[in-house]
Coordinates of C-alpha atoms in Angstrom, one line a residue:
M7 CA 144.7 -47.0 -22.4
S8 CA 142.1 -45.6 -24.8
D9 CA 142.4 -42.1 -27.2
K10 CA 138.7 -42.4 -26.4
L11 CA 139.0 -41.5 -22.4
N12 CA 141.6 -38.6 -22.9
A13 CA 139.8 -37.2 -25.1
V14 CA 136.4 -37.6 -22.5
V15 CA 138.8 -36.9 -19.5
E16 CA 139.3 -33.7 -21.5
A17 CA 135.8 -33.0 -22.2
A18 CA 134.7 -33.0 -18.8
A19 CA 136.5 -30.4 -17.4
T20 CA 135.0 -27.9 -19.1
D21 CA 130.4 -29.9 -19.5
P22 CA 129.5 -31.3 -17.1
F23 CA 127.0 -32.4 -18.9
K24 CA 129.7 -35.0 -20.5
F25 CA 130.2 -36.8 -17.4
D26 CA 128.2 -40.0 -17.7
E27 CA 129.9 -41.2 -21.1
L28 CA 134.0 -39.7 -18.3
V29 CA 132.0 -42.7 -16.1
T30 CA 131.1 -44.8 -18.5
T31 CA 133.9 -44.2 -20.8
W32 CA 136.2 -45.5 -17.7
N33 CA 134.4 -48.4 -16.5
H34 CA 134.6 -50.0 -20.2
V35 CA 138.4 -49.5 -20.3
F36 CA 137.8 -51.9 -16.7
E37 CA 135.9 -54.0 -18.1
T38 CA 137.6 -54.5 -21.8
E39 CA 141.4 -54.2 -20.8
S40 CA 143.8 -55.1 -19.2
L41 CA 144.4 -52.0 -17.2
A42 CA 147.9 -53.1 -15.8
A43 CA 149.4 -49.5 -15.3
V44 CA 147.2 -45.9 -15.9
T45 CA 149.2 -44.3 -19.0
P46 CA 151.4 -40.4 -18.6
E47 CA 149.2 -39.7 -20.8
L48 CA 146.0 -39.7 -18.8
D49 CA 148.1 -38.9 -15.8
R50 CA 147.7 -35.5 -17.7
A51 CA 145.0 -35.7 -18.9
V52 CA 143.7 -35.4 -16.0
D53 CA 145.9 -32.8 -14.3
T54 CA 144.1 -30.6 -16.6
A55 CA 141.1 -31.6 -15.9
L56 CA 140.8 -31.1 -12.7
M57 CA 142.5 -27.9 -12.4
A58 CA 139.5 -26.7 -15.1
I59 CA 137.5 -28.3 -12.7
N60 CA 139.4 -25.8 -9.2
S61 CA 138.9 -22.4 -11.5
A62 CA 134.7 -23.7 -12.2
E63 CA 134.1 -25.1 -9.5
D64 CA 131.5 -21.7 -8.3
S65 CA 130.9 -20.9 -11.5
D66 CA 128.5 -21.9 -12.3
V67 CA 127.2 -23.2 -16.5
I68 CA 125.4 -20.0 -17.3
G69 CA 125.9 -16.7 -14.9
P70 CA 123.8 -15.5 -11.9
R71 CA 122.3 -12.9 -13.8
L72 CA 120.1 -14.8 -16.4
R73 CA 119.5 -18.1 -14.1
Q74 CA 118.0 -14.6 -11.9
L75 CA 116.3 -14.0 -15.5
L76 CA 115.0 -17.3 -15.7
N77 CA 113.4 -17.6 -12.2
A78 CA 110.9 -14.6 -12.9
M79 CA 110.2 -16.0 -15.4
P80 CA 105.6 -16.6 -15.2
H81 CA 106.3 -19.2 -17.4
S82 CA 108.6 -21.9 -18.3
S83 CA 111.9 -20.6 -19.1
F84 CA 115.4 -22.5 -19.9
A85 CA 118.7 -21.4 -21.9
V86 CA 120.1 -23.3 -24.5
R87 CA 124.2 -23.7 -25.6
A88 CA 124.9 -23.0 -29.6
D89 CA 124.9 -27.1 -29.6
G90 CA 121.1 -27.7 -28.6
I91 CA 121.4 -28.5 -24.8
V92 CA 119.9 -26.9 -22.0
T93 CA 121.5 -25.2 -20.2
A94 CA 119.6 -25.0 -17.2
M95 CA 116.1 -24.2 -16.3
N96 CA 112.8 -22.2 -14.2
E97 CA 110.9 -24.8 -12.2
M98 CA 107.9 -24.4 -13.8
A99 CA 109.4 -25.4 -16.5
M100 CA 111.1 -28.3 -14.3
G101 CA 107.9 -29.5 -13.4
R102 CA 105.8 -29.5 -16.9
L103 CA 107.8 -30.6 -18.6
D104 CA 109.8 -34.5 -18.8
F105 CA 113.3 -33.0 -19.9
D106 CA 116.0 -32.2 -17.9
P107 CA 119.0 -29.3 -18.1
G108 CA 121.9 -31.7 -20.3
D109 CA 119.2 -32.7 -22.9
H110 CA 119.0 -31.4 -26.8
V111 CA 116.1 -28.9 -27.0
D112 CA 114.0 -31.2 -29.4
T113 CA 113.2 -33.3 -26.8
I114 CA 111.3 -30.7 -25.2
G115 CA 107.7 -31.9 -27.8
Y116 CA 106.5 -29.1 -29.1
A117 CA 106.7 -29.1 -33.9
L118 CA 107.4 -25.4 -34.6
D119 CA 104.8 -24.8 -37.2
R120 CA 106.9 -25.1 -40.1
A121 CA 109.0 -28.3 -39.3
E122 CA 112.2 -26.3 -38.2
P123 CA 113.9 -27.6 -35.3
L124 CA 114.6 -25.7 -32.6
G125 CA 117.9 -26.3 -32.2
E126 CA 118.3 -24.9 -35.7
V127 CA 116.5 -22.0 -34.7
I128 CA 118.6 -21.1 -31.6
R129 CA 121.5 -22.5 -33.5
R130 CA 121.2 -19.5 -36.1
A131 CA 120.8 -16.7 -33.1
L132 CA 123.1 -17.2 -31.4
D133 CA 125.0 -16.8 -34.6
P134 CA 126.8 -13.4 -34.4
R135 CA 126.7 -12.8 -38.5
N136 CA 122.7 -13.0 -37.9
N137 CA 122.8 -10.5 -34.8
T138 CA 120.3 -8.3 -35.8
G139 CA 120.1 -6.9 -31.6
G140 CA 118.6 -9.1 -29.9
E141 CA 114.6 -8.8 -30.7
V142 CA 112.7 -11.3 -29.7
A143 CA 111.8 -14.2 -31.7
L144 CA 108.0 -15.3 -31.1
H145 CA 107.4 -18.7 -33.0
K146 CA 104.2 -20.8 -33.0
A147 CA 104.2 -23.9 -32.2
V148 CA 101.9 -27.1 -31.0
H149 CA 102.7 -30.2 -27.4
L150 CA 103.3 -33.5 -29.6
D151 CA 100.7 -35.0 -27.0
T152 CA 98.1 -32.3 -26.0
D153 CA 98.0 -30.6 -29.6
R154 CA 97.8 -27.3 -27.2
S155 CA 98.9 -24.4 -29.1
A156 CA 101.9 -22.6 -27.9
T157 CA 104.4 -19.8 -27.8
L158 CA 108.2 -19.7 -28.2
A159 CA 110.0 -16.7 -28.2
V160 CA 114.1 -17.3 -28.3
I161 CA 116.0 -14.0 -26.8
P162 CA 120.1 -14.1 -27.8
S163 CA 122.0 -13.2 -24.5
T164 CA 125.1 -12.6 -24.0
D165 CA 125.3 -13.3 -19.5
G166 CA 127.6 -11.0 -18.5
D167 CA 128.6 -12.7 -16.1
E168 CA 130.9 -15.0 -17.6
G169 CA 130.4 -14.0 -21.4
V170 CA 128.6 -16.9 -22.0
R171 CA 126.1 -16.9 -25.2
S172 CA 122.4 -18.6 -24.9
A173 CA 119.5 -18.1 -26.1
L174 CA 116.9 -18.4 -23.6
V175 CA 113.6 -19.8 -25.0
F176 CA 110.4 -19.6 -22.8
I177 CA 107.1 -20.8 -23.6
I178 CA 104.0 -18.2 -23.5
D179 CA 100.7 -19.5 -22.5
P180 CA 97.6 -19.3 -25.0
V181 CA 96.5 -17.4 -21.5
W182 CA 98.3 -14.2 -20.4
R183 CA 98.5 -14.3 -16.5
A184 CA 95.0 -11.5 -15.6
D185 CA 96.4 -10.8 -12.2
V186 CA 100.4 -10.7 -13.5
A187 CA 98.6 -7.6 -16.0
A188 CA 97.4 -6.5 -13.6
L189 CA 100.4 -5.8 -11.9
M190 CA 102.0 -4.6 -15.3
M191 CA 99.8 -1.9 -16.0
R192 CA 99.7 -0.7 -12.2
A193 CA 104.3 -0.7 -12.6
Y194 CA 104.4 1.2 -16.0
Q195 CA 101.3 3.9 -15.6
L196 CA 100.2 2.1 -18.8
T197 CA 96.8 3.0 -20.1
E198 CA 94.0 -0.3 -20.7
A199 CA 95.0 -0.1 -24.5
E200 CA 98.1 0.7 -23.8
A201 CA 98.5 -2.6 -20.8
E202 CA 96.4 -5.4 -23.8
V203 CA 98.4 -3.9 -26.6
L204 CA 101.7 -6.0 -23.9
A205 CA 99.5 -8.5 -23.2
A206 CA 99.5 -9.5 -26.3
F207 CA 102.9 -8.8 -27.8
L208 CA 103.5 -11.8 -24.4
E209 CA 100.8 -13.5 -25.6
G210 CA 103.6 -14.6 -28.6
Y211 CA 101.5 -11.8 -31.4
D212 CA 103.9 -9.0 -33.2
L213 CA 103.2 -5.4 -34.1
R214 CA 100.7 -6.4 -37.5
E215 CA 98.0 -9.0 -35.3
I216 CA 98.0 -7.5 -32.5
A217 CA 95.9 -4.5 -35.2
A218 CA 94.1 -6.4 -36.6
M219 CA 93.3 -8.1 -33.8
R220 CA 91.8 -4.8 -31.7
E221 CA 91.1 -3.4 -35.7
R222 CA 93.7 -0.3 -35.6
S223 CA 96.3 0.3 -37.2
P224 CA 100.1 -1.1 -37.8
A225 CA 100.8 2.5 -37.3
T226 CA 99.0 3.7 -34.5
V227 CA 99.9 0.2 -32.6
R228 CA 103.3 1.2 -33.6
T229 CA 103.1 4.0 -31.9
Q230 CA 100.8 2.6 -28.6
F231 CA 104.1 0.8 -28.6
Q232 CA 107.4 2.5 -28.5
T233 CA 104.7 4.2 -25.7
I234 CA 104.9 1.2 -24.2
M235 CA 108.7 0.9 -24.3
N236 CA 109.2 3.9 -23.6
K237 CA 106.6 4.2 -19.2
A238 CA 109.1 0.4 -19.1
G239 CA 112.5 1.7 -20.1
A240 CA 113.3 -0.6 -22.6
S241 CA 114.9 0.3 -25.4
S242 CA 114.3 -3.7 -27.4
Q243 CA 111.6 -6.0 -27.3
A244 CA 113.9 -8.3 -25.8
E245 CA 115.0 -5.4 -22.7
L246 CA 110.9 -5.0 -23.4
M247 CA 109.9 -8.7 -22.8
R248 CA 112.5 -9.2 -20.0
N249 CA 111.9 -5.8 -17.5
T250 CA 108.2 -6.7 -18.4
L251 CA 108.7 -10.9 -17.4
A252 CA 110.7 -9.9 -14.4
I253 CA 108.1 -7.9 -12.9
S254 CA 106.0 -11.1 -12.0
Q255 CA 109.4 -12.0 -9.5
F256 CA 106.4 -11.1 -6.6
F257 CA 105.0 -14.0 -6.9
Q258 CA 108.4 -16.3 -7.1
D259 CA 108.5 -13.6 -3.2
V260 CA 106.0 -15.9 -2.1
E261 CA 107.4 -18.9 -1.9
P262 CA 108.7 -18.8 1.1
V263 CA 105.0 -18.5 2.6
A264 CA 104.0 -21.8 1.1
Q265 CA 106.7 -24.0 1.5
V266 CA 105.9 -23.1 5.1
A267 CA 101.8 -23.6 4.5
S268 CA 102.6 -26.8 2.8
H269 CA 105.2 -28.1 5.2
P270 CA 102.9 -27.9 9.0
Y271 CA 104.7 -30.7 10.7
R272 CA 108.6 -28.9 9.8
K273 CA 110.3 -25.7 11.7
R274 CA 113.8 -24.9 11.0
F275 CA 116.6 -22.9 12.9
D276 CA 120.6 -22.3 13.9
L277 CA 122.2 -23.5 17.2
L278 CA 124.6 -21.7 18.8
G279 CA 127.9 -23.8 19.7
A280 CA 129.8 -22.7 21.2
G281 CA 132.8 -20.1 20.8
G282 CA 130.1 -17.9 18.3
R283 CA 129.9 -21.9 16.8
G284 CA 126.8 -21.8 13.8
I285 CA 124.1 -25.2 13.2
D286 CA 122.1 -25.2 11.2
V287 CA 119.1 -27.8 12.0
T288 CA 115.3 -28.2 10.7
L289 CA 113.6 -30.0 12.8
A290 CA 110.7 -32.7 11.4
G291 CA 107.7 -34.6 13.0
D292 CA 106.3 -34.3 16.2
L293 CA 108.5 -31.5 17.7
S294 CA 107.8 -33.1 21.2
G295 CA 108.4 -36.0 20.8
R296 CA 111.8 -39.2 20.8
L297 CA 114.5 -37.5 18.7
I298 CA 116.4 -38.9 15.7
V299 CA 119.1 -36.7 14.3
Y300 CA 119.4 -37.1 10.9
I301 CA 122.4 -36.6 8.7
P302 CA 121.9 -35.0 6.1
D303 CA 123.5 -36.5 2.4
T304 CA 124.0 -35.5 -1.6
T305 CA 120.1 -37.0 -2.1
Q306 CA 117.8 -37.1 1.0
C307 CA 118.3 -34.0 3.3
L308 CA 115.0 -33.2 4.4
F309 CA 111.6 -35.0 3.6
P310 CA 108.4 -34.4 1.6
A311 CA 105.7 -33.1 3.5
A312 CA 103.8 -36.9 3.4
V313 CA 106.9 -38.2 5.4
E314 CA 106.7 -35.1 7.2
A315 CA 103.6 -36.1 8.7
R316 CA 104.5 -39.9 9.1
F317 CA 107.0 -38.6 11.6
H318 CA 105.0 -36.5 13.8
A319 CA 101.5 -39.8 13.9
A320 CA 105.2 -41.7 15.3
G321 CA 105.7 -39.3 17.5
L322 CA 109.1 -39.4 16.3
C323 CA 111.5 -35.8 16.1
V324 CA 113.5 -35.9 13.4
A325 CA 116.4 -33.0 13.5
S326 CA 118.1 -32.7 9.9
L327 CA 122.0 -31.2 11.1
C328 CA 123.7 -30.6 8.7
R329 CA 127.7 -31.4 8.8
P330 CA 130.3 -28.8 9.7
G331 CA 131.1 -26.3 6.4
C332 CA 127.3 -27.4 4.7
G333 CA 124.5 -25.7 4.8
R334 CA 125.1 -22.7 7.1
T335 CA 126.9 -24.8 9.3
D336 CA 129.8 -23.5 10.7
P337 CA 133.2 -25.6 8.5
P338 CA 135.0 -27.1 11.3
A339 CA 138.5 -24.4 13.3
A340 CA 141.5 -24.5 12.1
G341 CA 143.2 -27.9 13.3
Q342 CA 139.8 -29.5 14.5
D343 CA 139.4 -33.3 13.3
Y344 CA 135.9 -33.2 11.2
N345 CA 134.0 -36.1 12.7
A346 CA 134.5 -34.8 16.6
C347 CA 133.6 -31.3 15.6
L348 CA 130.5 -33.3 14.3
A349 CA 130.4 -34.8 17.5
A350 CA 129.7 -31.8 18.8
D351 CA 127.3 -30.6 17.2
I352 CA 125.3 -33.1 18.3
R353 CA 125.6 -32.5 21.7
T354 CA 125.1 -29.3 20.9
L355 CA 121.4 -30.1 19.3
Q356 CA 120.9 -32.9 22.6
N357 CA 121.6 -30.2 25.2
Q358 CA 119.2 -27.9 23.4
L359 CA 116.8 -30.3 23.7
G360 CA 117.1 -31.6 26.0
S361 CA 117.5 -34.9 25.2
D362 CA 120.7 -36.9 27.0
R363 CA 120.3 -39.6 24.5
A364 CA 119.1 -39.8 20.9
V365 CA 119.0 -42.4 17.4
L366 CA 121.6 -41.3 14.6
W367 CA 120.2 -41.4 11.4
A368 CA 122.4 -41.7 8.0
H369 CA 122.1 -42.7 4.5
N370 CA 124.6 -43.9 2.4
T371 CA 127.7 -41.2 1.9
S372 CA 127.2 -39.8 5.6
S373 CA 126.7 -43.2 6.7
T374 CA 130.6 -43.3 7.6
F375 CA 130.4 -40.3 9.9
A376 CA 127.3 -41.9 11.9
Y377 CA 130.1 -45.0 12.8
A378 CA 132.7 -42.6 13.4
V379 CA 130.6 -40.3 15.3
G380 CA 128.9 -43.4 17.3
G381 CA 132.6 -43.4 19.2
L382 CA 132.8 -40.3 20.2
I383 CA 129.9 -39.9 21.9
P384 CA 128.6 -43.6 22.4
D385 CA 127.0 -42.8 25.9
H386 CA 124.6 -39.7 24.1
L387 CA 123.2 -42.8 21.1
S388 CA 120.9 -45.4 21.6
R389 CA 120.3 -47.0 17.9
I390 CA 122.4 -46.0 15.6
V391 CA 120.9 -46.3 12.2
I392 CA 122.3 -46.9 9.1
Q393 CA 120.3 -46.2 5.0
S394 CA 121.0 -48.1 1.7
T395 CA 125.4 -48.6 3.6
L396 CA 128.4 -48.2 2.6
V397 CA 130.7 -49.8 3.5
P398 CA 134.3 -49.7 4.1
A399 CA 137.6 -50.3 0.8
P400 CA 137.5 -54.3 1.7
F401 CA 134.1 -54.7 1.0
F402 CA 134.2 -52.8 -1.6
D403 CA 132.8 -55.3 -5.6
A404 CA 132.7 -52.5 -8.7
T405 CA 131.7 -55.2 -10.6
K406 CA 128.2 -56.1 -8.8
V407 CA 127.4 -52.8 -7.9
R408 CA 124.4 -51.1 -10.3
S409 CA 125.8 -47.2 -10.1
P410 CA 128.7 -46.7 -13.5
W411 CA 128.9 -43.1 -10.6
V412 CA 130.4 -45.7 -7.8
A413 CA 132.0 -48.7 -10.1
A414 CA 134.3 -45.9 -11.7
L415 CA 135.5 -44.7 -7.7
M416 CA 135.8 -47.9 -6.4
R417 CA 138.1 -48.6 -10.1
A418 CA 139.6 -46.0 -9.4
I419 CA 140.2 -45.4 -6.3
H420 CA 143.4 -48.0 -6.5
K421 CA 144.6 -47.3 -9.8
S422 CA 144.3 -43.7 -10.5
P423 CA 144.0 -40.9 -7.6
G424 CA 144.0 -38.2 -10.8
M425 CA 141.1 -39.8 -12.1
Y426 CA 139.2 -40.0 -8.4
R427 CA 139.4 -37.2 -7.9
L428 CA 138.5 -36.2 -10.7
V429 CA 134.6 -38.3 -11.0
I430 CA 134.5 -36.5 -7.5
R431 CA 134.5 -33.8 -8.5
A432 CA 132.8 -33.8 -11.9
A433 CA 130.2 -35.9 -10.2
I434 CA 128.9 -33.0 -7.9
R435 CA 129.6 -30.3 -10.3
A436 CA 127.4 -33.1 -12.8
W437 CA 125.2 -32.9 -10.4
K438 CA 124.4 -29.2 -9.8
A439 CA 123.9 -28.8 -13.4
M440 CA 121.8 -30.8 -14.8
G441 CA 120.0 -32.2 -12.0
T442 CA 119.1 -34.5 -9.4
R443 CA 115.8 -36.4 -11.3
R444 CA 118.7 -36.3 -15.0
L445 CA 121.5 -38.0 -12.4
F446 CA 118.8 -40.2 -10.5
A447 CA 117.4 -41.5 -13.9
M448 CA 121.4 -42.5 -15.2
Q449 CA 122.7 -43.4 -11.4
L450 CA 119.3 -45.1 -10.4
R451 CA 118.0 -46.8 -14.0
G452 CA 119.4 -50.3 -12.0
H453 CA 115.7 -49.7 -10.4
E454 CA 112.7 -48.4 -12.4
P455 CA 110.5 -47.9 -8.8
D456 CA 113.8 -45.9 -7.4
V457 CA 114.0 -43.6 -11.0
T458 CA 110.0 -42.6 -11.0
T459 CA 110.5 -41.6 -6.8
A460 CA 113.3 -39.5 -8.1
T461 CA 111.7 -37.7 -10.7
T462 CA 107.6 -36.5 -9.2
A463 CA 108.3 -33.1 -9.0
E464 CA 107.9 -33.1 -4.7
N465 CA 111.3 -35.6 -5.3
V466 CA 113.3 -33.6 -7.0
A467 CA 112.7 -30.8 -5.0
E468 CA 113.5 -32.1 -1.8
F469 CA 117.0 -33.6 -3.0
D470 CA 117.6 -31.1 -5.5
H471 CA 117.4 -28.8 -1.3
A472 CA 120.1 -31.6 -0.6
V473 CA 122.4 -31.0 -3.0
R474 CA 123.0 -26.9 -2.6
T475 CA 122.9 -27.4 1.0
C476 CA 125.7 -29.3 0.2
L477 CA 127.4 -27.3 -2.0
A478 CA 126.6 -24.2 0.2
Q479 CA 130.0 -23.5 1.4
G480 CA 131.4 -25.1 -2.2
F481 CA 133.1 -28.2 -3.0
D482 CA 135.9 -28.6 -1.3
Y483 CA 133.1 -30.1 2.8
A484 CA 131.0 -31.0 -0.1
V485 CA 133.7 -34.3 -1.5
V486 CA 134.8 -34.8 3.0
A487 CA 131.9 -37.4 2.4
F488 CA 133.5 -39.1 -0.4
D489 CA 136.7 -39.2 0.6
H490 CA 135.5 -41.1 4.0
A491 CA 133.3 -43.0 2.2
M492 CA 136.1 -44.9 0.2
R493 CA 138.4 -45.2 2.1
D494 CA 139.4 -48.5 4.9
W495 CA 137.4 -47.0 7.4
S496 CA 136.8 -50.9 9.6
D497 CA 138.4 -48.8 12.8
W498 CA 135.3 -46.8 12.7
V499 CA 133.8 -49.1 13.2
H500 CA 135.5 -51.8 15.5
A501 CA 135.6 -48.9 17.9
C502 CA 131.9 -47.7 18.1
P503 CA 129.9 -50.0 21.3
V504 CA 126.4 -48.5 20.3
P505 CA 123.9 -51.0 18.7
I506 CA 124.0 -50.4 14.9
E507 CA 121.0 -52.0 12.5
L508 CA 120.8 -51.3 8.8
I509 CA 118.4 -51.3 6.4
Q510 CA 119.3 -52.3 3.1
G511 CA 116.7 -52.7 -0.3
H512 CA 117.3 -55.9 -2.2
H513 CA 117.4 -53.5 -5.1
D514 CA 120.1 -50.8 -4.0
G515 CA 122.4 -50.3 -7.3
I516 CA 123.9 -47.8 -4.5
S517 CA 125.5 -51.0 -2.0
N518 CA 124.6 -54.1 -3.5
I519 CA 122.8 -56.4 -1.0
E520 CA 125.2 -58.7 -1.5
T521 CA 127.7 -56.8 -0.1
A522 CA 125.7 -55.9 3.1
R523 CA 125.9 -59.0 4.1
A524 CA 129.1 -59.4 4.3
F525 CA 129.4 -56.9 5.9
A526 CA 127.3 -57.0 8.6
A527 CA 128.3 -61.0 8.7
A528 CA 131.9 -59.1 9.5
F529 CA 130.3 -58.0 12.5
P530 CA 128.1 -60.2 13.7
K531 CA 128.0 -58.7 17.9
K532 CA 127.8 -54.7 15.6
L533 CA 125.5 -55.0 12.8
T534 CA 122.5 -56.0 12.6
L535 CA 120.5 -56.6 8.7
T536 CA 116.5 -55.7 7.5
E537 CA 116.4 -56.6 4.2
I538 CA 114.3 -55.0 2.0
P539 CA 113.5 -57.3 -0.9
D540 CA 111.2 -55.5 -3.8
G541 CA 113.1 -52.2 -2.0
G542 CA 116.1 -49.8 -3.6
Y543 CA 118.0 -46.9 -3.7
L544 CA 115.0 -44.5 -1.6
T545 CA 113.4 -47.2 0.5
I546 CA 112.4 -43.8 3.1
L547 CA 110.5 -42.9 0.3
T548 CA 109.0 -46.1 -1.1
H549 CA 109.2 -48.5 1.7
T550 CA 108.3 -45.2 4.7
D551 CA 106.4 -48.3 7.1
I552 CA 109.3 -50.5 7.2
V553 CA 112.5 -47.5 7.6
L554 CA 109.4 -46.0 10.1
E555 CA 109.6 -49.2 12.3
C556 CA 113.2 -49.2 12.5
L557 CA 113.1 -46.2 13.9
G558 CA 110.5 -46.5 16.2
R559 CA 112.4 -49.5 17.8
A560 CA 115.4 -47.9 17.6
A561 CA 114.0 -44.9 20.0
A562 CA 111.8 -46.6 22.2
P563 CA 112.0 -44.3 25.2
K564 CA 113.0 -46.5 28.6
A565 CA 110.9 -46.2 31.7
T566 CA 114.1 -43.4 32.7
E567 CA 113.9 -41.9 30.1
P568 CA 111.8 -38.4 29.2
A569 CA 110.4 -37.1 26.3
L570 CA 111.6 -34.2 25.2
R571 CA 110.6 -30.7 26.4
P572 CA 108.7 -28.0 23.4
V573 CA 111.6 -26.2 21.6
A574 CA 111.4 -22.8 21.9
P575 CA 110.9 -20.9 19.4
A576 CA 113.6 -19.6 17.1

């Protein structure tokens, strides 16, 4: 067994950005070495790594206070550790910059005025020997593609929650937002002159430059600046910048209102089940249309506004129902079977909406639940539609899967249960840390249309929401889907009397088309397969027409079946 594999296993326990190297190395061992047995050394390394990950599962790569500060800033902002790896970004940075958590800060696309690498600036700023009290370091920079000037502010920060030293970097636009400046003036009760000095400081100018711009003496500007700091309750430049930029949280607070306005065909609410059980549901499309019950997975929980509008036009009401232990849905009761709990939640939803029968829709890792639920409440389901289906273990073939992550799972499940658990938990932790855009670029790189689709701003926002939803109550319930997926659940297929339609793209890097064909051929009376020759993994986004046609056909009403009753206001 390769010594490199042992070393990578140890590294993956503490650094979520080592995940790709972990699965690549593990797969390489299978492809190049005769792996007859897992060595004791690897078992020990895996056990140690699992303990480390378990102890850190509920913590973030950066602490919550530093993340809150990032999200409060009106500029593109990100946290960087001493080796130059970006560990977190705010939404503005995600939308404007072509890099992700896990990338090196020198790839952000800006050149400093002295041609010094930004990574070296940050390394020096985080060196305790250079600590000068946390003052802001301002660096003039130019964007390499647009030649647009900007100022990069670097603030050394110790996150008090975890004691982790990071540099907070934000890119200051050439013109400070007037609405934020006016808000700061009111908040700190500044004079007009003081507000102008503060705005200039936040645009990246130092006090000497501000004095020259305002044609005042440096002593006058220093006095004004000290008055500003006193009014803001700040003891240093870094604290002043933090306090001032945190005021922009006001603008973040309107985001929920903007979300509602941008999703006119979406409604979120909680159902109350037996015994006071809470069930998290979001409806999209025509709220009085034919009911489609969707089981979210870590990829897709909700849908972009354009897709929701298509649901509405097709007369479909898509109800995304969070699985037990995900989102705000309560976990199963003690001793309750997981699949039985999910089936009961679906019936609660149908009762609330006045629907005796519905179409059950699932995607990839949630597909196993659809097969199981179909055998538990068949009289309440008219059809099951599954995109990018997983297959029972006997149909697995790791050599036909392009996703390094999925191939690693398939290879680990029989050779090393410990490595299997490690790959799952390290993957979810890495997903949470680096975000969907970077992870999808790694896992879907075999099909460029999927990668392009997965990296648009609106889709990234929905994918990241899906991950947060699945992890809302911890890792354990997110792992349930993977534990289901990798076992032999052929019995669930045999026990399901509901007709099942599979939708599969030929270029799906997660679920191979040949495997899907073999699976469908093994159950000819239960499964039908709709193939999309130029489709990949994200067919609901790239081939919406085909998916809607399948869902609409499955949801076609019978003569005796009424439409949904309108949903009561939440």
